[in-house]
PDB file of C-alpha atoms in Angstrom:
ATOM      1  CA  MET A   1      66.756 103.191  -0.262  1.00 92.00           C
ATOM      2  CA  LYS A   2      63.804 101.828   1.705  1.00 97.00           C
ATOM      3  CA  LYS A   3      61.384 104.439   3.005  1.00 98.00           C
ATOM      4  CA  VAL A   4      59.884 104.099   6.462  1.00 98.00           C
ATOM      5  CA  LEU A   5      56.747 105.868   7.626  1.00 98.00           C
ATOM      6  CA  MET A   6      57.161 106.088  11.412  1.00 98.00           C
ATOM      7  CA  VAL A   7      53.722 106.904  12.807  1.00 98.00           C
ATOM      8  CA  LEU A   8      53.796 108.303  16.333  1.00 98.00           C
ATOM      9  CA  THR A   9      50.941 109.247  18.587  1.00 98.00           C
ATOM     10  CA  GLY A  10      50.290 112.947  18.911  1.00 98.00           C
ATOM     11  CA  ALA A  11      48.419 112.485  22.186  1.00 98.00           C
ATOM     12  CA  THR A  12      49.871 113.917  25.389  1.00 98.00           C
ATOM     13  CA  THR A  13      47.053 112.666  27.626  1.00 97.00           C
ATOM     14  CA  TRP A  14      45.068 109.438  27.781  1.00 97.00           C
ATOM     15  CA  GLU A  15      41.537 109.522  29.117  1.00 97.00           C
ATOM     16  CA  LEU A  16      41.065 106.837  31.742  1.00 97.00           C
ATOM     17  CA  LYS A  17      37.844 105.011  32.591  1.00 95.00           C
ATOM     18  CA  ASP A  18      36.903 107.583  35.238  1.00 96.00           C
ATOM     19  CA  GLY A  19      37.533 110.529  32.915  1.00 96.00           C
ATOM     20  CA  THR A  20      40.909 111.376  34.435  1.00 95.00           C
ATOM     21  CA  GLN A  21      43.495 112.667  31.949  1.00 97.00           C
ATOM     22  CA  HIS A  22      46.705 110.673  32.384  1.00 96.00           C
ATOM     23  CA  PRO A  23      49.928 112.099  30.876  1.00 97.00           C
ATOM     24  CA  THR A  24      51.121 110.016  27.956  1.00 97.00           C
ATOM     25  CA  GLY A  25      52.977 110.122  24.634  1.00 98.00           C
ATOM     26  CA  PHE A  26      55.055 107.591  22.689  1.00 98.00           C
ATOM     27  CA  TRP A  27      57.173 105.054  24.564  1.00 98.00           C
ATOM     28  CA  ALA A  28      60.815 106.099  24.358  1.00 98.00           C
ATOM     29  CA  GLU A  29      62.394 102.686  23.769  1.00 98.00           C
ATOM     30  CA  GLU A  30      59.864 101.808  21.086  1.00 98.00           C
ATOM     31  CA  PHE A  31      60.819 104.862  19.042  1.00 98.00           C
ATOM     32  CA  THR A  32      64.520 105.297  19.762  1.00 98.00           C
ATOM     33  CA  VAL A  33      65.630 101.705  19.228  1.00 98.00           C
ATOM     34  CA  PRO A  34      63.869 101.078  15.881  1.00 98.00           C
ATOM     35  CA  ASP A  35      64.577 104.605  14.610  1.00 98.00           C
ATOM     36  CA  HIS A  36      68.289 104.100  15.273  1.00 98.00           C
ATOM     37  CA  ILE A  37      68.276 100.638  13.681  1.00 98.00           C
ATOM     38  CA  PHE A  38      66.462 101.831  10.553  1.00 98.00           C
ATOM     39  CA  ARG A  39      68.674 104.881  10.058  1.00 98.00           C
ATOM     40  CA  THR A  40      71.822 102.816  10.644  1.00 97.00           C
ATOM     41  CA  GLU A  41      70.579 100.443   7.942  1.00 97.00           C
ATOM     42  CA  GLY A  42      70.382 103.430   5.591  1.00 97.00           C
ATOM     43  CA  PHE A  43      66.592 103.580   5.500  1.00 98.00           C
ATOM     44  CA  ASP A  44      64.907 106.945   5.008  1.00 98.00           C
ATOM     45  CA  VAL A  45      62.569 107.611   7.964  1.00 98.00           C
ATOM     46  CA  THR A  46      59.645 110.034   7.874  1.00 98.00           C
ATOM     47  CA  ILE A  47      57.887 110.747  11.159  1.00 98.00           C
ATOM     48  CA  ALA A  48      54.163 111.428  10.975  1.00 98.00           C
ATOM     49  CA  THR A  49      51.507 112.228  13.570  1.00 98.00           C
ATOM     50  CA  PRO A  50      47.804 113.084  13.466  1.00 98.00           C
ATOM     51  CA  GLY A  51      47.637 116.734  12.508  1.00 98.00           C
ATOM     52  CA  GLY A  52      51.425 116.968  12.244  1.00 98.00           C
ATOM     53  CA  VAL A  53      51.715 117.796  15.948  1.00 98.00           C
ATOM     54  CA  VAL A  54      55.142 117.437  17.536  1.00 98.00           C
ATOM     55  CA  PRO A  55      55.163 114.072  19.330  1.00 98.00           C
ATOM     56  CA  VAL A  56      56.484 113.769  22.872  1.00 98.00           C
ATOM     57  CA  ALA A  57      57.871 110.853  24.813  1.00 98.00           C
ATOM     58  CA  ASP A  58      55.879 109.606  27.778  1.00 97.00           C
ATOM     59  CA  GLU A  59      58.001 110.520  30.809  1.00 96.00           C
ATOM     60  CA  LEU A  60      56.926 107.248  32.418  1.00 95.00           C
ATOM     61  CA  SER A  61      58.889 105.461  29.685  1.00 97.00           C
ATOM     62  CA  LEU A  62      62.034 107.152  31.009  1.00 97.00           C
ATOM     63  CA  ALA A  63      61.407 106.292  34.657  1.00 96.00           C
ATOM     64  CA  PRO A  64      63.841 103.889  36.373  1.00 95.00           C
ATOM     65  CA  GLU A  65      61.032 101.580  37.495  1.00 92.00           C
ATOM     66  CA  MET A  66      59.956 101.074  33.881  1.00 92.00           C
ATOM     67  CA  ASN A  67      63.500 100.306  32.716  1.00 93.00           C
ATOM     68  CA  GLY A  68      64.656  97.807  35.272  1.00 91.00           C
ATOM     69  CA  GLY A  69      66.528 100.526  37.139  1.00 93.00           C
ATOM     70  CA  ASP A  70      69.020 100.784  34.252  1.00 95.00           C
ATOM     71  CA  LEU A  71      70.047 104.428  34.453  1.00 96.00           C
ATOM     72  CA  GLN A  72      72.563 104.102  31.631  1.00 96.00           C
ATOM     73  CA  LYS A  73      69.865 102.857  29.288  1.00 96.00           C
ATOM     74  CA  ILE A  74      67.620 105.776  30.277  1.00 97.00           C
ATOM     75  CA  ALA A  75      70.462 108.209  29.640  1.00 97.00           C
ATOM     76  CA  GLU A  76      70.969 106.680  26.185  1.00 97.00           C
ATOM     77  CA  TYR A  77      67.261 107.089  25.377  1.00 97.00           C
ATOM     78  CA  ARG A  78      67.294 110.721  26.539  1.00 97.00           C
ATOM     79  CA  SER A  79      70.432 111.433  24.520  1.00 98.00           C
ATOM     80  CA  TYR A  80      68.891 109.881  21.408  1.00 98.00           C
ATOM     81  CA  LEU A  81      65.684 111.841  21.900  1.00 98.00           C
ATOM     82  CA  ASP A  82      67.681 115.057  22.254  1.00 97.00           C
ATOM     83  CA  GLY A  83      69.437 114.324  18.965  1.00 97.00           C
ATOM     84  CA  ALA A  84      66.163 113.450  17.273  1.00 97.00           C
ATOM     85  CA  GLN A  85      64.360 116.658  18.256  1.00 97.00           C
ATOM     86  CA  GLY A  86      64.721 118.123  14.773  1.00 97.00           C
ATOM     87  CA  ASN A  87      63.162 115.031  13.212  1.00 97.00           C
ATOM     88  CA  LEU A  88      60.361 114.951  15.787  1.00 98.00           C
ATOM     89  CA  ALA A  89      59.661 118.661  15.350  1.00 98.00           C
ATOM     90  CA  GLY A  90      59.423 118.093  11.615  1.00 97.00           C
ATOM     91  CA  ALA A  91      56.658 115.505  11.918  1.00 98.00           C
ATOM     92  CA  VAL A  92      54.352 115.604   8.921  1.00 98.00           C
ATOM     93  CA  ALA A  93      50.581 115.376   9.094  1.00 98.00           C
ATOM     94  CA  LEU A  94      49.265 111.848   8.789  1.00 98.00           C
ATOM     95  CA  GLU A  95      46.439 113.302   6.721  1.00 98.00           C
ATOM     96  CA  SER A  96      48.899 114.271   3.985  1.00 98.00           C
ATOM     97  CA  ILE A  97      50.566 110.866   3.656  1.00 98.00           C
ATOM     98  CA  ASN A  98      50.425 108.941   0.381  1.00 98.00           C
ATOM     99  CA  PRO A  99      51.013 105.288   1.374  1.00 97.00           C
ATOM    100  CA  ALA A 100      52.445 104.535  -2.066  1.00 97.00           C
ATOM    101  CA  ASP A 101      55.498 106.598  -1.154  1.00 98.00           C
ATOM    102  CA  TYR A 102      56.615 104.196   1.594  1.00 98.00           C
ATOM    103  CA  ASP A 103      57.904 100.644   1.835  1.00 98.00           C
ATOM    104  CA  ILE A 104      57.375 100.243   5.575  1.00 98.00           C
ATOM    105  CA  VAL A 105      54.768 101.491   8.040  1.00 98.00           C
ATOM    106  CA  PHE A 106      55.995 101.296  11.631  1.00 98.00           C
ATOM    107  CA  VAL A 107      53.865 102.282  14.645  1.00 98.00           C
ATOM    108  CA  PRO A 108      55.454 102.384  18.114  1.00 98.00           C
ATOM    109  CA  GLY A 109      53.346 102.320  21.238  1.00 97.00           C
ATOM    110  CA  GLY A 110      52.912 104.012  24.558  1.00 96.00           C
ATOM    111  CA  HIS A 111      49.377 104.584  25.788  1.00 97.00           C
ATOM    112  CA  GLY A 112      49.034 107.508  23.363  1.00 98.00           C
ATOM    113  CA  PRO A 113      47.869 105.378  20.396  1.00 98.00           C
ATOM    114  CA  MET A 114      44.930 104.172  22.504  1.00 98.00           C
ATOM    115  CA  GLN A 115      43.793 107.802  22.633  1.00 98.00           C
ATOM    116  CA  ASP A 116      44.279 108.977  19.046  1.00 98.00           C
ATOM    117  CA  LEU A 117      45.409 106.313  16.571  1.00 98.00           C
ATOM    118  CA  ALA A 118      42.737 103.855  17.744  1.00 98.00           C
ATOM    119  CA  VAL A 119      40.113 106.102  16.160  1.00 98.00           C
ATOM    120  CA  ASN A 120      42.127 107.684  13.355  1.00 98.00           C
ATOM    121  CA  ALA A 121      40.733 107.471   9.832  1.00 97.00           C
ATOM    122  CA  ASP A 122      44.078 108.195   8.172  1.00 98.00           C
ATOM    123  CA  ILE A 123      46.008 105.340   9.741  1.00 98.00           C
ATOM    124  CA  ALA A 124      43.077 103.164   8.683  1.00 98.00           C
ATOM    125  CA  ARG A 125      43.431 104.491   5.128  1.00 97.00           C
ATOM    126  CA  ILE A 126      47.164 103.755   5.178  1.00 98.00           C
ATOM    127  CA  TYR A 127      46.653 100.183   6.388  1.00 98.00           C
ATOM    128  CA  GLU A 128      43.981  99.609   3.749  1.00 97.00           C
ATOM    129  CA  ALA A 129      46.543 100.543   1.090  1.00 97.00           C
ATOM    130  CA  THR A 130      49.495  98.597   2.517  1.00 97.00           C
ATOM    131  CA  LEU A 131      48.446  95.551   4.540  1.00 97.00           C
ATOM    132  CA  ASP A 132      47.467  93.419   1.550  1.00 94.00           C
ATOM    133  CA  ASP A 133      50.455  94.526  -0.545  1.00 96.00           C
ATOM    134  CA  PRO A 134      53.242  91.910  -0.275  1.00 94.00           C
ATOM    135  CA  THR A 135      55.823  94.516  -1.301  1.00 95.00           C
ATOM    136  CA  LYS A 136      55.064  96.547   1.852  1.00 98.00           C
ATOM    137  CA  VAL A 137      55.856  95.819   5.497  1.00 98.00           C
ATOM    138  CA  VAL A 138      53.429  96.810   8.264  1.00 98.00           C
ATOM    139  CA  ALA A 139      54.766  96.725  11.810  1.00 98.00           C
ATOM    140  CA  SER A 140      53.756  97.830  15.276  1.00 98.00           C
ATOM    141  CA  LEU A 141      54.866  97.527  18.890  1.00 98.00           C
ATOM    142  CA  CYS A 142      53.193  97.156  22.275  1.00 98.00           C
ATOM    143  CA  HIS A 143      50.170  99.538  22.344  1.00 98.00           C
ATOM    144  CA  GLY A 144      50.820 100.559  18.735  1.00 98.00           C
ATOM    145  CA  PRO A 145      48.404  97.910  17.419  1.00 98.00           C
ATOM    146  CA  ALA A 146      45.615 100.035  18.884  1.00 98.00           C
ATOM    147  CA  SER A 147      46.039 101.749  15.507  1.00 98.00           C
ATOM    148  CA  PHE A 148      44.781  98.549  13.843  1.00 98.00           C
ATOM    149  CA  LEU A 149      41.297  98.955  15.300  1.00 98.00           C
ATOM    150  CA  PRO A 150      39.803 101.492  12.831  1.00 98.00           C
ATOM    151  CA  ALA A 151      41.104  99.686   9.739  1.00 98.00           C
ATOM    152  CA  THR A 152      38.182  98.188   7.824  1.00 96.00           C
ATOM    153  CA  ARG A 153      37.206  97.488   4.232  1.00 94.00           C
ATOM    154  CA  ASP A 154      33.607  96.851   3.229  1.00 93.00           C
ATOM    155  CA  GLY A 155      32.679  96.529   6.884  1.00 92.00           C
ATOM    156  CA  LYS A 156      35.319  93.876   7.646  1.00 96.00           C
ATOM    157  CA  TRP A 157      38.261  94.488   9.963  1.00 98.00           C
ATOM    158  CA  LEU A 158      41.489  94.184   7.983  1.00 98.00           C
ATOM    159  CA  PHE A 159      43.328  92.340  10.756  1.00 98.00           C
ATOM    160  CA  ASN A 160      40.670  89.674  11.216  1.00 98.00           C
ATOM    161  CA  GLY A 161      42.429  86.314  10.983  1.00 98.00           C
ATOM    162  CA  ARG A 162      45.932  87.820  11.093  1.00 98.00           C
ATOM    163  CA  ARG A 163      48.462  86.578  13.650  1.00 98.00           C
ATOM    164  CA  VAL A 164      49.447  89.398  15.994  1.00 98.00           C
ATOM    165  CA  THR A 165      50.800  90.214  19.408  1.00 98.00           C
ATOM    166  CA  ALA A 166      50.599  93.383  21.492  1.00 98.00           C
ATOM    167  CA  PHE A 167      50.812  94.535  25.097  1.00 98.00           C
ATOM    168  CA  LEU A 168      49.221  91.798  27.177  1.00 98.00           C
ATOM    169  CA  ASP A 169      46.287  92.361  29.489  1.00 98.00           C
ATOM    170  CA  GLU A 170      48.459  90.762  32.166  1.00 98.00           C
ATOM    171  CA  GLU A 171      51.256  93.253  31.482  1.00 97.00           C
ATOM    172  CA  GLU A 172      48.706  96.078  31.697  1.00 97.00           C
ATOM    173  CA  SER A 173      47.592  94.684  35.041  1.00 97.00           C
ATOM    174  CA  GLN A 174      51.136  94.475  36.366  1.00 96.00           C
ATOM    175  CA  ALA A 175      51.777  98.028  35.148  1.00 94.00           C
ATOM    176  CA  GLY A 176      48.840  99.172  37.258  1.00 94.00           C
ATOM    177  CA  PHE A 177      46.531 100.354  34.461  1.00 95.00           C
ATOM    178  CA  ALA A 178      44.234  97.395  33.738  1.00 96.00           C
ATOM    179  CA  ASP A 179      41.548  98.570  36.146  1.00 96.00           C
ATOM    180  CA  LYS A 180      41.862 102.185  34.979  1.00 97.00           C
ATOM    181  CA  ALA A 181      41.943 101.740  31.200  1.00 97.00           C
ATOM    182  CA  PRO A 182      38.688 102.292  29.301  1.00 97.00           C
ATOM    183  CA  TRP A 183      39.498  99.110  27.354  1.00 97.00           C
ATOM    184  CA  LEU A 184      42.318  96.574  27.094  1.00 98.00           C
ATOM    185  CA  LEU A 185      44.214  96.101  23.853  1.00 98.00           C
ATOM    186  CA  GLU A 186      44.718  92.340  23.897  1.00 98.00           C
ATOM    187  CA  THR A 187      41.024  91.862  24.595  1.00 98.00           C
ATOM    188  CA  ARG A 188      39.978  94.200  21.788  1.00 98.00           C
ATOM    189  CA  LEU A 189      42.280  92.529  19.251  1.00 98.00           C
ATOM    190  CA  ARG A 190      40.971  89.084  20.181  1.00 98.00           C
ATOM    191  CA  GLU A 191      37.358  90.271  20.031  1.00 97.00           C
ATOM    192  CA  GLY A 192      37.986  91.719  16.575  1.00 97.00           C
ATOM    193  CA  GLY A 193      39.082  88.354  15.246  1.00 97.00           C
ATOM    194  CA  ALA A 194      42.869  88.610  15.316  1.00 98.00           C
ATOM    195  CA  ILE A 195      44.780  85.431  16.151  1.00 98.00           C
ATOM    196  CA  PHE A 196      46.538  86.701  19.254  1.00 98.00           C
ATOM    197  CA  GLU A 197      49.837  85.155  20.336  1.00 98.00           C
ATOM    198  CA  SER A 198      51.947  85.934  23.385  1.00 98.00           C
ATOM    199  CA  GLY A 199      55.296  85.231  24.949  1.00 98.00           C
ATOM    200  CA  PRO A 200      56.580  85.577  28.497  1.00 97.00           C
ATOM    201  CA  VAL A 201      55.366  88.655  30.360  1.00 97.00           C
ATOM    202  CA  TRP A 202      57.775  91.587  29.751  1.00 96.00           C
ATOM    203  CA  GLY A 203      60.035  89.458  27.538  1.00 96.00           C
ATOM    204  CA  SER A 204      60.835  90.115  23.900  1.00 98.00           C
ATOM    205  CA  PHE A 205      58.298  88.406  21.662  1.00 98.00           C
ATOM    206  CA  VAL A 206      57.650  89.113  17.987  1.00 98.00           C
ATOM    207  CA  VAL A 207      55.107  87.644  15.579  1.00 98.00           C
ATOM    208  CA  VAL A 208      55.754  87.710  11.825  1.00 98.00           C
ATOM    209  CA  ASP A 209      52.681  86.913   9.726  1.00 98.00           C
ATOM    210  CA  GLY A 210      53.514  87.458   6.079  1.00 97.00           C
ATOM    211  CA  ASN A 211      54.253  91.172   5.733  1.00 98.00           C
ATOM    212  CA  LEU A 212      52.913  91.975   9.223  1.00 98.00           C
ATOM    213  CA  VAL A 213      55.296  92.296  12.178  1.00 98.00           C
ATOM    214  CA  THR A 214      54.102  92.894  15.740  1.00 98.00           C
ATOM    215  CA  GLY A 215      56.030  93.112  19.001  1.00 98.00           C
ATOM    216  CA  GLN A 216      54.523  92.415  22.404  1.00 98.00           C
ATOM    217  CA  ASN A 217      56.115  95.123  24.530  1.00 98.00           C
ATOM    218  CA  PRO A 218      59.001  97.626  24.760  1.00 97.00           C
ATOM    219  CA  ALA A 219      61.533  94.824  25.155  1.00 97.00           C
ATOM    220  CA  SER A 220      60.513  93.612  21.688  1.00 98.00           C
ATOM    221  CA  ALA A 221      61.610  96.816  19.940  1.00 98.00           C
ATOM    222  CA  GLU A 222      64.995  95.607  18.693  1.00 98.00           C
ATOM    223  CA  GLU A 223      63.778  92.183  17.588  1.00 98.00           C
ATOM    224  CA  ALA A 224      60.795  93.703  15.768  1.00 98.00           C
ATOM    225  CA  ALA A 225      62.912  96.289  13.958  1.00 98.00           C
ATOM    226  CA  LYS A 226      65.353  93.606  12.809  1.00 98.00           C
ATOM    227  CA  ALA A 227      62.449  91.470  11.585  1.00 98.00           C
ATOM    228  CA  VAL A 228      61.202  94.442   9.561  1.00 98.00           C
ATOM    229  CA  ILE A 229      64.618  94.916   7.965  1.00 98.00           C
ATOM    230  CA  GLN A 230      64.820  91.234   7.072  1.00 97.00           C
ATOM    231  CA  LEU A 231      61.422  91.375   5.339  1.00 97.00           C
ATOM    232  CA  ALA A 232      62.118  94.680   3.622  1.00 97.00           C
ATOM    233  CA  ASN A 233      65.423  93.466   2.230  1.00 94.00           C
ATOM    234  CA  ALA A 234      64.128  90.060   1.146  1.00 88.00           C
TER     235      ALA A 234
END
């Protein structure tokens, strides 16, 4: 049985450029869709957060305007989240994680990772132990690759030269946060030396670079999860 470490943000607010605290959390679709796919595949999923705090979904991710007005889809996400409350409440502390125990590291987004995982030493430690191991799969969605930023070895960023995608600066602009965010993820990844690739705005787009899988946005959740399964089962 493959073991998945699902790393969720523990942040409930995101500090904007002007110091305002904006409510946040993990993005519902980016957790519910992959979590369901992995468990259906028979994978064992462990949820972890910084400090072992109980993660919460960003309510914005359940708003009609962020889901194309699809109320049925929103209802399905809420129903899945309700059923997953026991798993979410049982989140283990990221600090206690031994990367050797897992085959897959999967980090969903939401703006929360820009607040906590972007500066978290333990996710950096986990990437240092897994990214260069061809028997492991590292994957992230949307704003989740903010968690890549602290990962260095001997002063070099681990994702330098790796092909990745993430939430586009243009998508951030269209979502109304580009001028409020303290920094933009696509820009930071490019500046760090990642080879950034992108697809159509708001469309599903996934990059597979060896054992690294990244998805551009929430719409990429299903495609990214299936790419992870294909690599893990290879």
